[in-house]
PDB file of C-alpha atoms in Angstrom:
ATOM      1  CA  MET A   6     -16.023   0.587  -5.803  1.00 76.00           C
ATOM      2  CA  LYS A   7     -12.384  -0.397  -5.624  1.00 88.00           C
ATOM      3  CA  LYS A   8     -11.599  -4.199  -5.495  1.00 93.00           C
ATOM      4  CA  THR A   9     -10.086  -4.497  -2.192  1.00 93.00           C
ATOM      5  CA  LEU A  10      -8.064  -7.326  -0.537  1.00 95.00           C
ATOM      6  CA  VAL A  11      -8.370  -7.685   3.252  1.00 94.00           C
ATOM      7  CA  VAL A  12      -5.248  -9.560   4.733  1.00 97.00           C
ATOM      8  CA  PHE A  13      -6.527 -10.335   8.125  1.00 95.00           C
ATOM      9  CA  ALA A  14      -4.520 -11.949  10.772  1.00 95.00           C
ATOM     10  CA  HIS A  15      -5.831 -12.720  14.252  1.00 92.00           C
ATOM     11  CA  PRO A  16      -4.764 -15.830  16.122  1.00 89.00           C
ATOM     12  CA  TYR A  17      -7.443 -15.824  18.680  1.00 80.00           C
ATOM     13  CA  LEU A  18     -10.381 -14.450  16.527  1.00 71.00           C
ATOM     14  CA  GLU A  19     -12.864 -16.167  18.820  1.00 73.00           C
ATOM     15  CA  HIS A  20     -12.095 -13.766  21.790  1.00 68.00           C
ATOM     16  CA  SER A  21     -12.608 -10.493  19.455  1.00 71.00           C
ATOM     17  CA  ASN A  22     -15.920  -9.036  19.135  1.00 73.00           C
ATOM     18  CA  SER A  23     -14.483  -5.889  17.417  1.00 75.00           C
ATOM     19  CA  ASN A  24     -12.525  -7.857  14.713  1.00 77.00           C
ATOM     20  CA  VAL A  25     -15.535 -10.009  14.086  1.00 78.00           C
ATOM     21  CA  GLU A  26     -17.832  -6.911  13.512  1.00 76.00           C
ATOM     22  CA  LEU A  27     -15.575  -5.770  10.712  1.00 77.00           C
ATOM     23  CA  ILE A  28     -15.253  -9.247   9.201  1.00 82.00           C
ATOM     24  CA  ASN A  29     -18.846  -9.491   8.932  1.00 81.00           C
ATOM     25  CA  PHE A  30     -18.782  -5.975   6.910  1.00 80.00           C
ATOM     26  CA  TYR A  31     -16.328  -7.022   4.401  1.00 83.00           C
ATOM     27  CA  VAL A  32     -18.217 -10.539   4.019  1.00 83.00           C
ATOM     28  CA  ARG A  33     -21.378  -8.772   3.072  1.00 84.00           C
ATOM     29  CA  HIS A  34     -19.826  -6.277   0.503  1.00 82.00           C
ATOM     30  CA  GLN A  35     -18.817  -7.997  -2.805  1.00 81.00           C
ATOM     31  CA  HIS A  36     -15.695  -5.564  -3.659  1.00 86.00           C
ATOM     32  CA  PHE A  37     -13.933  -6.971  -0.658  1.00 91.00           C
ATOM     33  CA  THR A  38     -12.073 -10.105  -0.544  1.00 93.00           C
ATOM     34  CA  LEU A  39     -11.443 -11.400   3.133  1.00 92.00           C
ATOM     35  CA  ARG A  40      -8.254 -13.609   3.553  1.00 94.00           C
ATOM     36  CA  ASP A  41      -7.896 -14.906   6.979  1.00 95.00           C
ATOM     37  CA  LEU A  42      -4.193 -16.068   7.101  1.00 97.00           C
ATOM     38  CA  TYR A  43      -4.711 -18.315  10.183  1.00 96.00           C
ATOM     39  CA  GLU A  44      -7.703 -19.881   8.661  1.00 94.00           C
ATOM     40  CA  GLU A  45      -5.880 -20.404   5.302  1.00 95.00           C
ATOM     41  CA  TYR A  46      -2.488 -21.219   6.650  1.00 97.00           C
ATOM     42  CA  PRO A  47      -2.875 -22.863  10.052  1.00 96.00           C
ATOM     43  CA  ASP A  48       0.528 -24.936   9.460  1.00 97.00           C
ATOM     44  CA  PHE A  49       2.136 -21.683   8.436  1.00 97.00           C
ATOM     45  CA  HIS A  50       3.154 -22.902   5.101  1.00 97.00           C
ATOM     46  CA  ILE A  51       2.485 -20.088   2.650  1.00 97.00           C
ATOM     47  CA  ALA A  52       1.935 -20.412  -0.845  1.00 96.00           C
ATOM     48  CA  ALA A  53       4.249 -17.303  -1.926  1.00 96.00           C
ATOM     49  CA  PHE A  54       3.659 -17.632  -5.596  1.00 94.00           C
ATOM     50  CA  ARG A  55      -0.021 -17.923  -5.399  1.00 95.00           C
ATOM     51  CA  GLU A  56      -0.224 -14.940  -2.956  1.00 96.00           C
ATOM     52  CA  ARG A  57       1.956 -12.675  -5.179  1.00 95.00           C
ATOM     53  CA  LYS A  58      -0.020 -13.442  -8.098  1.00 94.00           C
ATOM     54  CA  ARG A  59      -3.284 -12.856  -6.081  1.00 94.00           C
ATOM     55  CA  LEU A  60      -1.958  -9.083  -5.005  1.00 96.00           C
ATOM     56  CA  GLN A  61      -2.005  -8.326  -8.786  1.00 94.00           C
ATOM     57  CA  GLN A  62      -5.686  -8.397  -8.987  1.00 94.00           C
ATOM     58  CA  TYR A  63      -6.448  -5.472  -6.270  1.00 96.00           C
ATOM     59  CA  ASP A  64      -6.854  -2.042  -6.349  1.00 94.00           C
ATOM     60  CA  ARG A  65      -6.492  -1.505  -2.397  1.00 95.00           C
ATOM     61  CA  PHE A  66      -5.540  -3.448   0.572  1.00 97.00           C
ATOM     62  CA  ILE A  67      -6.332  -3.582   4.186  1.00 95.00           C
ATOM     63  CA  PHE A  68      -4.049  -4.991   6.663  1.00 97.00           C
ATOM     64  CA  GLN A  69      -6.078  -5.930   9.845  1.00 94.00           C
ATOM     65  CA  PHE A  70      -4.739  -7.493  13.137  1.00 96.00           C
ATOM     66  CA  PRO A  71      -4.271  -7.293  16.927  1.00 95.00           C
ATOM     67  CA  ILE A  72      -1.084  -6.301  18.641  1.00 94.00           C
ATOM     68  CA  ILE A  73       0.583  -9.383  19.925  1.00 91.00           C
ATOM     69  CA  TRP A  74       3.146  -9.013  22.537  1.00 89.00           C
ATOM     70  CA  PHE A  75       4.093  -5.526  21.226  1.00 92.00           C
ATOM     71  CA  GLY A  76       4.165  -6.544  17.624  1.00 94.00           C
ATOM     72  CA  ILE A  77       2.252  -7.974  14.419  1.00 96.00           C
ATOM     73  CA  PRO A  78       0.964 -11.353  14.656  1.00 97.00           C
ATOM     74  CA  PRO A  79       3.672 -13.971  13.641  1.00 96.00           C
ATOM     75  CA  LEU A  80       1.733 -15.485  10.629  1.00 97.00           C
ATOM     76  CA  LEU A  81       1.122 -11.904   9.201  1.00 98.00           C
ATOM     77  CA  LYS A  82       5.041 -11.434   9.602  1.00 97.00           C
ATOM     78  CA  LEU A  83       5.838 -14.576   8.103  1.00 97.00           C
ATOM     79  CA  TRP A  84       3.393 -13.769   5.132  1.00 98.00           C
ATOM     80  CA  ILE A  85       5.140 -10.295   4.464  1.00 97.00           C
ATOM     81  CA  ASP A  86       8.643 -11.993   4.725  1.00 96.00           C
ATOM     82  CA  GLU A  87       7.639 -14.832   1.971  1.00 96.00           C
ATOM     83  CA  VAL A  88       5.226 -12.792  -0.046  1.00 97.00           C
ATOM     84  CA  PHE A  89       6.759  -9.417  -0.650  1.00 96.00           C
ATOM     85  CA  ASP A  90       9.420  -9.852  -3.221  1.00 94.00           C
ATOM     86  CA  ARG A  91      12.592  -7.448  -3.269  1.00 91.00           C
ATOM     87  CA  ASN A  92      12.446  -7.862  -6.875  1.00 91.00           C
ATOM     88  CA  TRP A  93       9.467  -5.538  -6.990  1.00 91.00           C
ATOM     89  CA  VAL A  94      11.594  -2.365  -6.471  1.00 89.00           C
ATOM     90  CA  LYS A  95      13.749  -3.151  -9.363  1.00 87.00           C
ATOM     91  CA  GLU A  96      13.212  -0.997 -12.538  1.00 82.00           C
ATOM     92  CA  GLY A  97      10.705  -2.758 -14.883  1.00 79.00           C
ATOM     93  CA  GLU A  98       9.426  -5.288 -12.397  1.00 84.00           C
ATOM     94  CA  ASN A  99       5.818  -5.417 -11.951  1.00 90.00           C
ATOM     95  CA  ASN A 100       5.072  -4.132  -8.333  1.00 93.00           C
ATOM     96  CA  PRO A 101       1.562  -5.163  -7.246  1.00 95.00           C
ATOM     97  CA  LEU A 102       1.879  -2.438  -4.161  1.00 96.00           C
ATOM     98  CA  LYS A 103       2.994   0.507  -6.233  1.00 95.00           C
ATOM     99  CA  ASN A 104       0.710   3.722  -5.679  1.00 95.00           C
ATOM    100  CA  LYS A 105      -2.128   1.373  -4.289  1.00 96.00           C
ATOM    101  CA  GLU A 106      -4.169   2.476  -1.486  1.00 96.00           C
ATOM    102  CA  VAL A 107      -3.331   0.672   2.033  1.00 97.00           C
ATOM    103  CA  TYR A 108      -5.164   0.882   5.068  1.00 95.00           C
ATOM    104  CA  ILE A 109      -4.120  -0.432   8.216  1.00 96.00           C
ATOM    105  CA  VAL A 110      -6.487  -1.592  11.188  1.00 95.00           C
ATOM    106  CA  VAL A 111      -5.151  -2.422  14.493  1.00 95.00           C
ATOM    107  CA  THR A 112      -6.827  -3.773  17.528  1.00 93.00           C
ATOM    108  CA  THR A 113      -5.240  -3.888  21.059  1.00 93.00           C
ATOM    109  CA  GLY A 114      -6.627  -4.405  24.437  1.00 91.00           C
ATOM    110  CA  GLY A 115      -4.349  -1.661  25.942  1.00 92.00           C
ATOM    111  CA  LYS A 116      -5.302   1.888  26.587  1.00 93.00           C
ATOM    112  CA  GLU A 117      -4.362   4.662  24.402  1.00 94.00           C
ATOM    113  CA  ARG A 118      -2.411   6.417  26.905  1.00 95.00           C
ATOM    114  CA  SER A 119      -0.373   3.224  27.472  1.00 95.00           C
ATOM    115  CA  PHE A 120       0.897   3.554  24.185  1.00 95.00           C
ATOM    116  CA  SER A 121       2.673   6.805  24.118  1.00 94.00           C
ATOM    117  CA  LYS A 122       6.329   7.803  25.101  1.00 93.00           C
ATOM    118  CA  ASP A 123       4.920   8.919  28.581  1.00 94.00           C
ATOM    119  CA  GLY A 124       2.801   5.700  28.827  1.00 93.00           C
ATOM    120  CA  THR A 125       3.343   2.218  30.169  1.00 94.00           C
ATOM    121  CA  TYR A 126       4.820   0.882  27.152  1.00 94.00           C
ATOM    122  CA  GLN A 127       6.761   4.052  26.112  1.00 95.00           C
ATOM    123  CA  TYR A 128       6.241   3.336  22.483  1.00 95.00           C
ATOM    124  CA  THR A 129       3.406   4.147  20.175  1.00 96.00           C
ATOM    125  CA  ILE A 130       1.503   1.658  18.080  1.00 97.00           C
ATOM    126  CA  ASP A 131       3.149   3.257  14.809  1.00 96.00           C
ATOM    127  CA  GLU A 132       6.489   2.434  16.229  1.00 96.00           C
ATOM    128  CA  ILE A 133       5.504  -1.054  17.397  1.00 97.00           C
ATOM    129  CA  ILE A 134       4.138  -1.861  13.714  1.00 97.00           C
ATOM    130  CA  SER A 135       6.959   0.198  11.927  1.00 96.00           C
ATOM    131  CA  GLY A 136       8.198  -3.071  10.176  1.00 95.00           C
ATOM    132  CA  LEU A 137       4.848  -3.224   8.221  1.00 97.00           C
ATOM    133  CA  ILE A 138       4.931   0.434   7.631  1.00 97.00           C
ATOM    134  CA  VAL A 139       8.477   0.605   6.213  1.00 97.00           C
ATOM    135  CA  SER A 140       7.896  -2.576   4.120  1.00 96.00           C
ATOM    136  CA  LEU A 141       4.824  -0.944   2.592  1.00 97.00           C
ATOM    137  CA  LYS A 142       6.798   2.449   1.851  1.00 97.00           C
ATOM    138  CA  VAL A 143       9.695   0.684   0.283  1.00 95.00           C
ATOM    139  CA  PHE A 144       7.366  -0.899  -2.106  1.00 96.00           C
ATOM    140  CA  ASP A 145       5.751   2.753  -2.999  1.00 95.00           C
ATOM    141  CA  ALA A 146       2.407   1.641  -1.368  1.00 97.00           C
ATOM    142  CA  ASN A 147       0.096   4.631  -0.541  1.00 97.00           C
ATOM    143  CA  ILE A 148      -0.803   4.336   3.285  1.00 97.00           C
ATOM    144  CA  LYS A 149      -4.021   6.398   3.452  1.00 96.00           C
ATOM    145  CA  ASP A 150      -4.813   5.596   7.087  1.00 93.00           C
ATOM    146  CA  ILE A 151      -3.816   3.664  10.295  1.00 96.00           C
ATOM    147  CA  THR A 152      -6.940   3.191  12.537  1.00 93.00           C
ATOM    148  CA  ILE A 153      -6.174   2.024  15.896  1.00 93.00           C
ATOM    149  CA  VAL A 154      -9.028   0.568  18.122  1.00 92.00           C
ATOM    150  CA  TYR A 155      -7.813   0.723  21.684  1.00 93.00           C
ATOM    151  CA  GLU A 156      -9.131  -1.367  24.478  1.00 90.00           C
ATOM    152  CA  ALA A 157     -10.849  -3.488  21.780  1.00 87.00           C
ATOM    153  CA  ASN A 158     -11.943  -6.237  24.124  1.00 85.00           C
ATOM    154  CA  LYS A 159     -13.916  -3.939  26.326  1.00 86.00           C
ATOM    155  CA  LEU A 160     -15.957  -2.142  23.812  1.00 83.00           C
ATOM    156  CA  SER A 161     -19.827  -2.382  23.964  1.00 85.00           C
ATOM    157  CA  LYS A 162     -21.536  -3.594  20.831  1.00 83.00           C
ATOM    158  CA  LYS A 163     -22.584   0.158  20.076  1.00 88.00           C
ATOM    159  CA  GLU A 164     -18.967   1.225  20.369  1.00 87.00           C
ATOM    160  CA  ILE A 165     -17.733  -1.598  18.053  1.00 83.00           C
ATOM    161  CA  ILE A 166     -20.546  -0.485  15.508  1.00 83.00           C
ATOM    162  CA  LEU A 167     -19.394   3.201  15.939  1.00 87.00           C
ATOM    163  CA  GLN A 168     -15.740   2.086  15.443  1.00 84.00           C
ATOM    164  CA  LYS A 169     -16.767   0.206  11.944  1.00 81.00           C
ATOM    165  CA  LYS A 170     -18.764   3.093  10.759  1.00 85.00           C
ATOM    166  CA  LYS A 171     -15.883   5.475  11.340  1.00 86.00           C
ATOM    167  CA  PHE A 172     -13.653   3.187   9.397  1.00 84.00           C
ATOM    168  CA  VAL A 173     -16.129   2.599   6.731  1.00 81.00           C
ATOM    169  CA  GLU A 174     -16.260   6.481   6.385  1.00 85.00           C
ATOM    170  CA  ILE A 175     -12.542   6.618   5.873  1.00 86.00           C
ATOM    171  CA  LEU A 176     -12.572   3.822   3.116  1.00 81.00           C
ATOM    172  CA  ASN A 177     -14.961   5.921   1.161  1.00 82.00           C
ATOM    173  CA  GLN A 178     -13.273   9.377   1.275  1.00 72.00           C
TER     174      GLN A 178
END
């Protein structure tokens, strides 16, 4: 199994059963390392050097977060701003993301049809998280899948378990 770093950012985790179910999955499996950014950096002071060093140790990454006011959570954005290093794209530099598998898991309270060109918000989730996607592509990461869980706050326990099962199947492909 690939050694996987889960970069998790949810400022209101106590209100998210769907995210808790996946977190419990990660914690139960030894090849996953869960990093809850809001737990680790409640003061928003990120140890960028330590984080960059940590990235070197992993074969695969999962970025998991909710949509917050039509974007990624502010602490995740700050983490990316401070940890991702432009020098990684230079010839001869060690790029910890190059050719690594990346999975993105996004939860939202909104309906799928709301996140379309003709929907309420007129933007897709991919467009809303485009800053993360472009950043990963600049560093030659291999984005394998973007899993979007719509109406996450309304899912039954059974539906949450089915979502988790689907995601685990994607990881095992």
